[in-house]
């Protein structure tokens, strides 16, 4: 293909003034793990890598604007994430999708030679590889693996139908990819195992990860290479090595996360995803017959799924304003429709809704602490009814309370005042997120349901002794 003529490499214009050339080996390592480019042979990959640049886009950057932006490059998300959406005539977002590491942006417009068909905006600080439009079009023409992937995924009929339904406000959110959350097992998506001894130096581990183009290494004890005791990821290198200025001659055991969290090889990807959401862990070992046989990452699942509860979960956790939570909570029903169409069972839906609702509650509490200051004593948030049983269907009414540590006599008034305001504010923000008030007033804003440990003991005593006849 023509990209092999290195003397005729086109100049890549600046996207936001910060694009940089990237070492071909680094680009090749990324492309080898990204569909559909991993289907190319080594020579084609290396020639393509010579044309790649990398650019940084801060959170909130508009990469493309619907029906306005000329698409000069194919964007490949190297780190971070974006949202893709269209607005209706009233300016409301009526279609929304989330794309993470390995996702591509702009392919459809380049293939059809049209302007951007979606608004694309970063939801966190994001790095993207940039492939010039002409180079990408040449790949589509000359490489069957590339053309088959994109022309199948982005057929004109699917897009035209989606837009027609969208403008009629009858669109059901669907991915253009086959969703496999409920019929794919962890073993089917797990990557080959790469491991090192716990005494291996940090520097050696970095070299291995760079050469292999991988984002993690499992760690075993010297005496038993089959016994995995921990894991290191590229995040560990950034946060524990570079940020802390560690000596790279130290053993990798000094920065590994231990113990290694695992999932059974036959666990469905939906359950793996829920575990990742619950634990905030993005790399899990895959265990079969008592041995770790591979690694599965959140990216592996995202590549298969497209639209995902995982990205909504991440965006909720990233919110710094209450108003952002109000808007995101409106997306839960669309997400539920997606997984119902995929074949989710009632129990799966209830667990996912519970996790997302818990994330919304947790973020509200985090923002309240920033606003009101830290709690004067330790406390626990209580969930009753369907919330407590993890049986929620969409947004049931609020059933919650608080139990807090017994305060000293001289701080009792301060503590009661703090939790009084805290409870009222929490109830208000949950209401704004679409969770109705409890008709029986079983809510944290009611002092009866927001008490010290002693107060709760006394309350239970009254309930137990009370004659309800």
CSV table of C-alpha atoms in Angstrom, one decimal:
chain,number,residue,atom,x,y,z
A,1,UNK,CA,0.0,0.0,0.0
A,2,UNK,CA,1.2,3.5,-0.6
A,3,UNK,CA,1.9,4.3,3.0
A,4,UNK,CA,5.2,2.4,2.5
A,5,UNK,CA,6.6,5.4,0.5
A,6,UNK,CA,8.1,7.1,3.5
A,7,UNK,CA,9.3,10.0,1.4
A,8,UNK,CA,5.7,11.1,0.6
A,9,UNK,CA,4.4,11.1,4.2
A,10,UNK,CA,1.9,13.9,4.4
A,11,UNK,CA,2.3,16.6,7.0
A,12,UNK,CA,-0.2,16.2,9.9
A,13,UNK,CA,-1.7,19.6,10.7
A,14,UNK,CA,-2.0,20.6,14.3
A,15,UNK,CA,-5.3,19.7,16.0
A,16,UNK,CA,-4.9,21.9,19.1
A,17,UNK,CA,-1.3,22.9,18.8
A,18,UNK,CA,0.1,20.2,21.0
A,19,UNK,CA,0.4,17.2,18.7
A,20,UNK,CA,3.7,15.3,18.8
A,21,UNK,CA,5.5,12.6,16.8
A,22,UNK,CA,5.5,9.2,18.5
A,23,UNK,CA,8.2,6.6,18.4
A,24,UNK,CA,7.2,3.9,15.8
A,25,UNK,CA,7.7,1.1,18.2
A,26,UNK,CA,5.3,2.7,20.7
A,27,UNK,CA,2.7,3.2,18.0
A,28,UNK,CA,3.1,-0.3,16.7
A,29,UNK,CA,2.6,-1.7,20.3
A,30,UNK,CA,-0.7,0.2,20.6
A,31,UNK,CA,-2.0,-0.7,17.1
A,32,UNK,CA,-1.3,-4.4,17.7
A,33,UNK,CA,-3.8,-4.3,20.5
A,34,UNK,CA,-6.4,-2.2,18.7
A,35,UNK,CA,-9.0,-3.4,16.3
A,36,UNK,CA,-8.9,-3.6,13.3
A,37,UNK,CA,-5.3,-2.6,13.0
A,38,UNK,CA,-4.0,-5.6,14.8
A,39,UNK,CA,-5.1,-7.6,11.7
A,40,UNK,CA,-2.3,-5.9,9.6
A,41,UNK,CA,1.0,-7.6,9.0
A,42,UNK,CA,4.1,-6.3,10.8
A,43,UNK,CA,5.4,-4.3,7.7
A,44,UNK,CA,2.0,-2.6,7.2
A,45,UNK,CA,1.8,-1.8,11.0
A,46,UNK,CA,5.3,-0.2,11.0
A,47,UNK,CA,4.6,1.9,7.9
A,48,UNK,CA,1.3,3.0,9.4
A,49,UNK,CA,3.1,3.9,12.7
A,50,UNK,CA,5.3,6.3,10.8
A,51,UNK,CA,2.3,8.5,10.0
A,52,UNK,CA,0.9,8.5,13.6
A,53,UNK,CA,1.0,11.5,15.9
A,54,UNK,CA,-0.3,11.8,19.4
A,55,UNK,CA,-2.3,14.7,20.9
A,56,UNK,CA,-3.6,15.7,24.3
A,57,UNK,CA,-7.1,17.0,24.8
A,58,UNK,CA,-8.1,18.2,28.3
A,59,UNK,CA,-11.5,17.2,29.8
A,60,UNK,CA,-14.4,19.0,28.2
A,61,UNK,CA,-12.6,19.5,24.8
A,62,UNK,CA,-15.0,19.4,21.8
A,63,UNK,CA,-13.1,17.2,19.2
A,64,UNK,CA,-15.9,17.3,16.6
A,65,UNK,CA,-19.1,19.2,16.1
A,66,UNK,CA,-22.1,17.6,14.3
A,67,UNK,CA,-22.5,18.7,10.7
A,68,UNK,CA,-19.8,21.3,11.1
A,69,UNK,CA,-16.4,19.8,11.6
A,70,UNK,CA,-14.3,18.6,8.7
A,71,UNK,CA,-12.6,15.3,9.7
A,72,UNK,CA,-8.9,15.5,8.9
A,73,UNK,CA,-7.8,12.6,11.0
A,74,UNK,CA,-9.0,9.3,12.5
A,75,UNK,CA,-8.7,9.6,16.2
A,76,UNK,CA,-7.8,6.5,18.3
A,77,UNK,CA,-8.2,6.9,22.0
A,78,UNK,CA,-4.9,6.0,23.7
A,79,UNK,CA,-6.0,7.0,27.2
A,80,UNK,CA,-9.1,8.7,28.6
A,81,UNK,CA,-12.5,8.7,27.2
A,82,UNK,CA,-15.1,10.7,25.1
A,83,UNK,CA,-18.8,11.0,24.8
A,84,UNK,CA,-20.6,11.0,21.5
A,85,UNK,CA,-24.0,12.7,21.2
A,86,UNK,CA,-26.5,14.6,19.1
A,87,UNK,CA,-28.8,17.3,20.4
A,88,UNK,CA,-32.5,17.7,19.3
A,89,UNK,CA,-34.1,21.0,18.2
A,90,UNK,CA,-34.4,22.1,21.8
A,91,UNK,CA,-30.7,21.6,22.5
A,92,UNK,CA,-31.3,18.5,24.6
A,93,UNK,CA,-29.0,15.5,24.3
A,94,UNK,CA,-31.1,12.7,22.9
A,95,UNK,CA,-28.4,10.2,21.9
A,96,UNK,CA,-25.3,9.5,24.0
A,97,UNK,CA,-22.5,6.9,23.7
A,98,UNK,CA,-19.2,6.5,25.6
A,99,UNK,CA,-16.0,5.5,24.1
A,100,UNK,CA,-12.8,4.5,25.9
A,101,UNK,CA,-9.3,3.3,25.3
A,102,UNK,CA,-8.9,1.7,21.8
A,103,UNK,CA,-12.0,3.3,20.4
A,104,UNK,CA,-11.9,5.2,17.1
A,105,UNK,CA,-13.5,8.5,16.2
A,106,UNK,CA,-14.3,9.9,12.8
A,107,UNK,CA,-14.1,6.8,10.6
A,108,UNK,CA,-17.6,7.1,9.3
A,109,UNK,CA,-17.2,10.7,8.2
A,110,UNK,CA,-13.9,9.9,6.4
A,111,UNK,CA,-15.3,6.9,4.6
A,112,UNK,CA,-18.4,8.7,3.5
A,113,UNK,CA,-16.5,12.0,2.9
A,114,UNK,CA,-18.9,13.9,5.0
A,115,UNK,CA,-18.6,16.3,8.0
A,116,UNK,CA,-18.8,14.9,11.5
A,117,UNK,CA,-22.0,12.9,12.1
A,118,UNK,CA,-21.8,13.3,15.9
A,119,UNK,CA,-20.6,15.7,18.6
A,120,UNK,CA,-17.5,14.3,20.3
A,121,UNK,CA,-16.4,15.7,23.6
A,122,UNK,CA,-13.8,14.4,26.1
A,123,UNK,CA,-15.1,13.3,29.5
A,124,UNK,CA,-11.7,13.2,31.1
A,125,UNK,CA,-8.1,14.3,30.1
A,126,UNK,CA,-7.5,12.2,26.9
A,127,UNK,CA,-4.7,11.3,24.7
A,128,UNK,CA,-5.4,10.3,21.1
A,129,UNK,CA,-3.4,8.8,18.2
A,130,UNK,CA,-4.0,10.7,15.0
A,131,UNK,CA,-4.0,9.0,11.6
A,132,UNK,CA,-4.2,11.4,8.6
A,133,UNK,CA,-7.4,11.1,6.6
A,134,UNK,CA,-5.7,10.2,3.3
A,135,UNK,CA,-3.6,7.5,5.0
A,136,UNK,CA,-6.8,6.0,6.6
A,137,UNK,CA,-8.7,6.1,3.3
A,138,UNK,CA,-5.8,4.3,1.6
A,139,UNK,CA,-5.9,1.6,4.3
A,140,UNK,CA,-9.7,1.1,3.7
A,141,UNK,CA,-9.1,0.8,0.0
A,142,UNK,CA,-6.1,-1.6,0.1
A,143,UNK,CA,-6.5,-3.6,3.3
A,144,UNK,CA,-9.5,-6.0,3.3
A,145,UNK,CA,-9.3,-6.5,7.1
A,146,UNK,CA,-9.7,-2.7,7.6
A,147,UNK,CA,-12.4,-2.2,5.0
A,148,UNK,CA,-14.4,-5.2,6.2
A,149,UNK,CA,-14.3,-4.0,9.8
A,150,UNK,CA,-15.4,-0.4,9.1
A,151,UNK,CA,-17.8,-0.9,6.2
A,152,UNK,CA,-19.6,-3.6,8.2
A,153,UNK,CA,-19.7,-1.6,11.4
A,154,UNK,CA,-20.8,1.7,9.9
A,155,UNK,CA,-23.2,0.8,7.2
A,156,UNK,CA,-25.3,3.6,5.7
A,157,UNK,CA,-28.5,1.9,6.5
A,158,UNK,CA,-27.8,1.7,10.2
A,159,UNK,CA,-26.9,5.3,10.4
A,160,UNK,CA,-29.7,6.6,8.3
A,161,UNK,CA,-32.2,4.6,10.3
A,162,UNK,CA,-30.8,5.8,13.6
A,163,UNK,CA,-31.0,9.5,12.5
A,164,UNK,CA,-34.6,9.1,11.2
A,165,UNK,CA,-35.7,7.6,14.5
A,166,UNK,CA,-33.7,10.1,16.5
A,167,UNK,CA,-35.4,13.1,14.9
A,168,UNK,CA,-38.7,11.5,15.6
A,169,UNK,CA,-37.7,11.2,19.3
A,170,UNK,CA,-38.2,7.4,19.0
A,171,UNK,CA,-34.7,6.3,19.1
A,172,UNK,CA,-33.8,3.3,21.1
A,173,UNK,CA,-30.1,3.5,22.0
A,174,UNK,CA,-28.2,0.7,20.3
A,175,UNK,CA,-24.6,-0.1,19.7
A,176,UNK,CA,-23.5,-0.7,16.1
A,177,UNK,CA,-21.5,-3.6,17.5
A,178,UNK,CA,-22.9,-6.9,18.8
A,179,UNK,CA,-23.2,-6.7,22.6
A,180,UNK,CA,-21.8,-9.8,24.2
A,181,UNK,CA,-22.0,-9.1,28.0
A,182,UNK,CA,-24.4,-11.9,28.7
A,183,UNK,CA,-23.1,-14.8,26.6
A,184,UNK,CA,-19.3,-14.3,26.8
A,185,UNK,CA,-17.2,-15.7,29.6
A,186,UNK,CA,-14.1,-14.2,31.1
A,187,UNK,CA,-11.8,-16.8,29.6
A,188,UNK,CA,-12.9,-15.9,26.1
A,189,UNK,CA,-11.7,-12.3,26.5
A,190,UNK,CA,-8.7,-12.8,28.8
A,191,UNK,CA,-5.3,-12.0,27.4
A,192,UNK,CA,-2.2,-14.2,27.6
A,193,UNK,CA,-0.4,-14.3,30.9
A,194,UNK,CA,2.8,-12.2,31.3
A,195,UNK,CA,4.5,-12.6,34.7
A,196,UNK,CA,7.7,-11.8,36.5
A,197,UNK,CA,9.4,-12.8,39.8
A,198,UNK,CA,8.8,-10.6,42.8
A,199,UNK,CA,12.5,-9.8,42.9
A,200,UNK,CA,12.6,-8.5,39.3
A,201,UNK,CA,13.6,-4.8,39.2
A,202,UNK,CA,11.1,-2.1,38.4
A,203,UNK,CA,13.2,-1.1,35.4
A,204,UNK,CA,13.2,-4.7,33.9
A,205,UNK,CA,9.4,-4.8,34.3
A,206,UNK,CA,9.1,-1.5,32.4
A,207,UNK,CA,11.2,-2.9,29.6
A,208,UNK,CA,9.1,-6.1,29.3
A,209,UNK,CA,5.9,-4.2,29.2
A,210,UNK,CA,7.2,-1.8,26.5
A,211,UNK,CA,8.5,-4.6,24.4
A,212,UNK,CA,5.3,-6.7,24.7
A,213,UNK,CA,3.0,-3.7,24.3
A,214,UNK,CA,1.0,-4.7,27.5
A,215,UNK,CA,-0.4,-2.7,30.3
A,216,UNK,CA,0.1,-5.1,33.2
A,217,UNK,CA,2.4,-7.8,34.6
A,218,UNK,CA,1.5,-10.5,37.2
A,219,UNK,CA,4.0,-11.1,40.0
A,220,UNK,CA,4.9,-14.5,41.4
A,221,UNK,CA,7.1,-15.7,44.3
A,222,UNK,CA,10.5,-17.0,43.2
A,223,UNK,CA,9.8,-20.5,44.4
A,224,UNK,CA,6.6,-21.0,42.5
A,225,UNK,CA,6.1,-19.3,39.1
A,226,UNK,CA,2.5,-20.5,39.0
A,227,UNK,CA,1.5,-18.8,42.2
A,228,UNK,CA,0.5,-15.2,41.4
A,229,UNK,CA,0.8,-12.9,44.4
A,230,UNK,CA,0.2,-9.5,42.8
A,231,UNK,CA,0.0,-7.3,39.8
A,232,UNK,CA,1.6,-4.1,38.4
A,233,UNK,CA,0.0,-1.8,35.8
A,234,UNK,CA,1.1,1.2,33.8
A,235,UNK,CA,-0.8,3.2,36.4
A,236,UNK,CA,1.6,2.0,39.1
A,237,UNK,CA,4.5,3.3,37.1
A,238,UNK,CA,2.9,6.7,36.9
A,239,UNK,CA,1.7,7.0,40.5
A,240,UNK,CA,4.3,5.0,42.4
A,241,UNK,CA,7.5,5.3,40.3
A,242,UNK,CA,7.5,8.6,38.4
A,243,UNK,CA,5.4,10.6,40.8
A,244,UNK,CA,7.3,9.4,43.9
A,245,UNK,CA,10.7,9.4,42.2
A,246,UNK,CA,11.4,5.7,43.2
A,247,UNK,CA,14.7,4.0,42.4
A,248,UNK,CA,13.9,1.7,39.4
A,249,UNK,CA,16.4,-0.8,40.8
A,250,UNK,CA,14.0,-1.6,43.6
A,251,UNK,CA,12.2,-5.0,43.3
A,252,UNK,CA,8.8,-4.9,41.6
A,253,UNK,CA,7.2,-6.2,44.9
A,254,UNK,CA,7.6,-2.7,46.3
A,255,UNK,CA,5.0,-1.2,43.9
A,256,UNK,CA,2.8,-4.2,43.1
A,257,UNK,CA,-0.9,-4.4,44.2
A,258,UNK,CA,-1.4,-7.5,46.3
A,259,UNK,CA,-3.2,-9.8,46.7
A,260,UNK,CA,-4.2,-10.3,43.0
A,261,UNK,CA,-8.0,-10.1,42.6
A,262,UNK,CA,-9.3,-12.9,40.4
A,263,UNK,CA,-12.5,-14.1,38.7
A,264,UNK,CA,-13.4,-17.6,37.6
A,265,UNK,CA,-12.8,-18.4,34.0
A,266,UNK,CA,-16.5,-19.2,33.4
A,267,UNK,CA,-17.8,-16.0,34.9
A,268,UNK,CA,-20.0,-14.0,32.5
A,269,UNK,CA,-18.5,-10.7,31.4
A,270,UNK,CA,-21.5,-8.8,32.9
A,271,UNK,CA,-20.5,-10.2,36.3
A,272,UNK,CA,-16.9,-9.3,35.7
A,273,UNK,CA,-17.9,-5.8,34.8
A,274,UNK,CA,-20.0,-5.5,38.0
A,275,UNK,CA,-17.0,-6.6,40.1
A,276,UNK,CA,-14.8,-4.0,38.4
A,277,UNK,CA,-17.4,-1.3,39.1
A,278,UNK,CA,-17.7,-2.4,42.7
A,279,UNK,CA,-14.0,-2.6,43.5
A,280,UNK,CA,-12.7,0.1,41.1
A,281,UNK,CA,-10.2,-2.4,39.8
A,282,UNK,CA,-9.6,-2.4,36.1
A,283,UNK,CA,-7.3,-5.6,35.8
A,284,UNK,CA,-8.4,-8.9,37.1
A,285,UNK,CA,-6.7,-12.3,37.0
A,286,UNK,CA,-8.7,-15.1,35.3
A,287,UNK,CA,-8.6,-18.3,37.4
A,288,UNK,CA,-9.1,-21.9,36.1
A,289,UNK,CA,-8.7,-25.0,38.2
A,290,UNK,CA,-7.0,-23.1,40.9
A,291,UNK,CA,-4.4,-21.4,38.7
A,292,UNK,CA,-4.4,-18.0,37.1
A,293,UNK,CA,-4.4,-18.4,33.3
A,294,UNK,CA,-4.8,-14.9,32.0
A,295,UNK,CA,-5.8,-11.3,32.7
A,296,UNK,CA,-9.0,-9.5,31.7
A,297,UNK,CA,-9.3,-5.7,31.7
A,298,UNK,CA,-12.2,-3.2,31.5
A,299,UNK,CA,-10.9,-2.3,28.1
A,300,UNK,CA,-11.3,-5.9,26.9
A,301,UNK,CA,-15.0,-5.7,27.8
A,302,UNK,CA,-15.5,-2.3,26.4
A,303,UNK,CA,-14.1,-3.4,23.0
A,304,UNK,CA,-16.7,-6.0,22.8
A,305,UNK,CA,-19.6,-4.0,24.2
A,306,UNK,CA,-19.6,-0.5,23.0
A,307,UNK,CA,-22.2,1.3,25.1
A,308,UNK,CA,-21.5,0.5,28.7
A,309,UNK,CA,-22.6,0.9,32.3
A,310,UNK,CA,-18.9,1.2,33.1
A,311,UNK,CA,-18.5,4.6,31.5
A,312,UNK,CA,-21.6,6.0,33.1
A,313,UNK,CA,-20.2,4.7,36.4
A,314,UNK,CA,-16.9,6.4,35.7
A,315,UNK,CA,-18.5,9.7,34.7
A,316,UNK,CA,-20.7,9.7,37.8
A,317,UNK,CA,-17.5,9.3,39.9
A,318,UNK,CA,-15.8,12.1,38.1
A,319,UNK,CA,-18.5,14.7,38.7
A,320,UNK,CA,-17.6,17.8,40.8
A,321,UNK,CA,-20.9,19.5,40.6
A,322,UNK,CA,-24.4,18.4,41.8
A,323,UNK,CA,-25.9,19.6,38.5
A,324,UNK,CA,-23.8,17.1,36.6
A,325,UNK,CA,-25.2,14.3,38.7
A,326,UNK,CA,-28.7,15.4,38.0
A,327,UNK,CA,-28.1,15.1,34.3
A,328,UNK,CA,-26.3,11.8,34.5
A,329,UNK,CA,-29.0,10.2,36.6
A,330,UNK,CA,-31.4,10.7,33.7
A,331,UNK,CA,-29.3,8.3,31.6
A,332,UNK,CA,-30.0,5.2,33.8
A,333,UNK,CA,-33.2,4.3,32.0
A,334,UNK,CA,-31.5,4.3,28.6
A,335,UNK,CA,-28.8,2.1,29.9
A,336,UNK,CA,-31.3,-0.3,31.3
A,337,UNK,CA,-33.0,-0.5,27.9
A,338,UNK,CA,-29.7,-1.5,26.4
A,339,UNK,CA,-29.1,-4.4,28.7
A,340,UNK,CA,-32.7,-5.5,28.5
A,341,UNK,CA,-32.3,-5.7,24.7
A,342,UNK,CA,-29.1,-7.6,25.2
A,343,UNK,CA,-31.1,-10.3,27.2
A,344,UNK,CA,-30.3,-9.3,30.8
A,345,UNK,CA,-32.2,-11.1,33.6
A,346,UNK,CA,-34.1,-9.3,36.3
A,347,UNK,CA,-31.4,-10.1,38.8
A,348,UNK,CA,-28.7,-8.7,36.6
A,349,UNK,CA,-30.7,-5.5,36.0
A,350,UNK,CA,-31.3,-5.1,39.7
A,351,UNK,CA,-27.6,-5.5,40.6
A,352,UNK,CA,-26.5,-3.0,38.0
A,353,UNK,CA,-29.1,-0.4,39.0
A,354,UNK,CA,-28.1,-0.9,42.6
A,355,UNK,CA,-24.4,-0.3,41.8
A,356,UNK,CA,-25.1,2.8,39.8
A,357,UNK,CA,-27.5,4.2,42.4
A,358,UNK,CA,-24.9,3.5,45.2
A,359,UNK,CA,-22.3,5.4,43.1
A,360,UNK,CA,-24.7,8.4,42.7
A,361,UNK,CA,-25.3,8.4,46.5
A,362,UNK,CA,-21.6,8.1,47.3
A,363,UNK,CA,-20.8,11.0,45.0
A,364,UNK,CA,-23.5,13.1,46.5
A,365,UNK,CA,-22.0,12.5,50.0
A,366,UNK,CA,-18.5,13.3,48.7
A,367,UNK,CA,-19.7,16.6,47.3
A,368,UNK,CA,-21.6,17.4,50.5
A,369,UNK,CA,-18.5,16.9,52.5
A,370,UNK,CA,-16.6,19.3,50.2
A,371,UNK,CA,-19.4,21.8,50.7
A,372,UNK,CA,-20.1,21.4,54.5
A,373,UNK,CA,-16.7,20.1,55.6
A,374,UNK,CA,-15.9,16.7,57.0
A,375,UNK,CA,-18.2,15.0,59.4
A,376,UNK,CA,-17.3,15.7,63.0
A,377,UNK,CA,-17.7,12.0,63.9
A,378,UNK,CA,-17.7,8.7,62.0
A,379,UNK,CA,-20.9,7.6,60.5
A,380,UNK,CA,-22.6,5.0,58.2
A,381,UNK,CA,-25.2,5.6,55.5
A,382,UNK,CA,-28.1,3.1,55.9
A,383,UNK,CA,-30.3,1.8,53.0
A,384,UNK,CA,-33.6,0.2,53.8
A,385,UNK,CA,-36.3,-1.5,51.7
A,386,UNK,CA,-35.6,-2.4,48.1
A,387,UNK,CA,-32.4,-0.4,48.3
A,388,UNK,CA,-31.1,-2.5,51.1
A,389,UNK,CA,-32.2,-5.7,49.5
A,390,UNK,CA,-30.6,-4.7,46.1
A,391,UNK,CA,-34.0,-5.1,44.5
A,392,UNK,CA,-34.4,-1.6,43.0
A,393,UNK,CA,-36.3,-1.2,39.8
A,394,UNK,CA,-35.2,2.1,38.1
A,395,UNK,CA,-35.6,4.8,40.8
A,396,UNK,CA,-37.6,3.7,43.8
A,397,UNK,CA,-38.4,6.2,46.5
A,398,UNK,CA,-35.9,7.1,49.1
A,399,UNK,CA,-35.5,4.8,52.1
A,400,UNK,CA,-32.4,5.7,54.0
A,401,UNK,CA,-30.9,6.8,57.3
A,402,UNK,CA,-27.6,7.6,59.1
A,403,UNK,CA,-26.1,6.1,62.3
A,404,UNK,CA,-23.2,8.2,63.7
A,405,UNK,CA,-20.6,7.7,66.4
A,406,UNK,CA,-21.7,8.7,69.9
A,407,UNK,CA,-20.4,12.3,70.3
A,408,UNK,CA,-18.9,13.7,73.5
A,409,UNK,CA,-21.4,15.7,75.6
A,410,UNK,CA,-19.7,19.0,74.7
A,411,UNK,CA,-19.9,18.3,70.9
A,412,UNK,CA,-23.4,16.8,70.8
A,413,UNK,CA,-25.1,20.0,69.6
A,414,UNK,CA,-22.6,20.6,66.9
A,415,UNK,CA,-22.8,17.0,65.7
A,416,UNK,CA,-26.6,17.0,65.6
A,417,UNK,CA,-26.7,20.3,63.7
A,418,UNK,CA,-24.2,19.0,61.2
A,419,UNK,CA,-26.1,15.8,60.4
A,420,UNK,CA,-29.4,17.7,60.4
A,421,UNK,CA,-28.1,19.9,57.6
A,422,UNK,CA,-26.3,17.0,55.9
A,423,UNK,CA,-29.4,14.9,55.9
A,424,UNK,CA,-31.7,17.6,54.5
A,425,UNK,CA,-29.2,18.4,51.7
A,426,UNK,CA,-28.7,14.7,50.8
A,427,UNK,CA,-32.5,14.2,50.6
A,428,UNK,CA,-32.8,17.3,48.4
A,429,UNK,CA,-30.0,16.3,45.9
A,430,UNK,CA,-31.4,12.7,45.7
A,431,UNK,CA,-34.8,14.2,44.9
A,432,UNK,CA,-33.1,16.3,42.1
A,433,UNK,CA,-31.5,13.1,40.8
A,434,UNK,CA,-35.0,11.6,40.4
A,435,UNK,CA,-35.4,9.6,43.6
A,436,UNK,CA,-38.8,10.4,45.0
A,437,UNK,CA,-39.4,11.2,48.7
A,438,UNK,CA,-40.6,8.4,50.9
A,439,UNK,CA,-44.3,8.8,51.6
A,440,UNK,CA,-43.7,7.5,55.1
A,441,UNK,CA,-40.8,9.9,55.7
A,442,UNK,CA,-38.2,7.1,56.1
A,443,UNK,CA,-35.4,9.4,55.0
A,444,UNK,CA,-32.2,10.8,56.4
A,445,UNK,CA,-33.8,14.2,56.6
A,446,UNK,CA,-36.1,12.9,59.3
A,447,UNK,CA,-34.2,13.1,62.7
A,448,UNK,CA,-35.8,9.8,63.7
A,449,UNK,CA,-33.8,8.1,60.9
A,450,UNK,CA,-30.6,10.1,61.6
A,451,UNK,CA,-29.3,9.3,65.0
A,452,UNK,CA,-26.3,8.4,67.1
A,453,UNK,CA,-25.6,4.7,67.9
A,454,UNK,CA,-27.2,5.2,71.3
A,455,UNK,CA,-30.3,6.8,69.8
A,456,UNK,CA,-30.7,3.9,67.4
A,457,UNK,CA,-30.4,1.4,70.2
A,458,UNK,CA,-33.2,3.2,72.1
A,459,UNK,CA,-35.3,3.4,68.9
A,460,UNK,CA,-35.0,-0.4,68.3
A,461,UNK,CA,-35.9,-1.0,71.9
A,462,UNK,CA,-39.1,1.0,71.5
A,463,UNK,CA,-40.0,-0.9,68.3
A,464,UNK,CA,-39.4,-4.3,69.9
A,465,UNK,CA,-41.5,-3.5,72.9
A,466,UNK,CA,-44.2,-1.6,71.1
A,467,UNK,CA,-47.6,-3.4,71.0
A,468,UNK,CA,-48.9,-3.2,67.4
A,469,UNK,CA,-52.2,-5.0,68.1
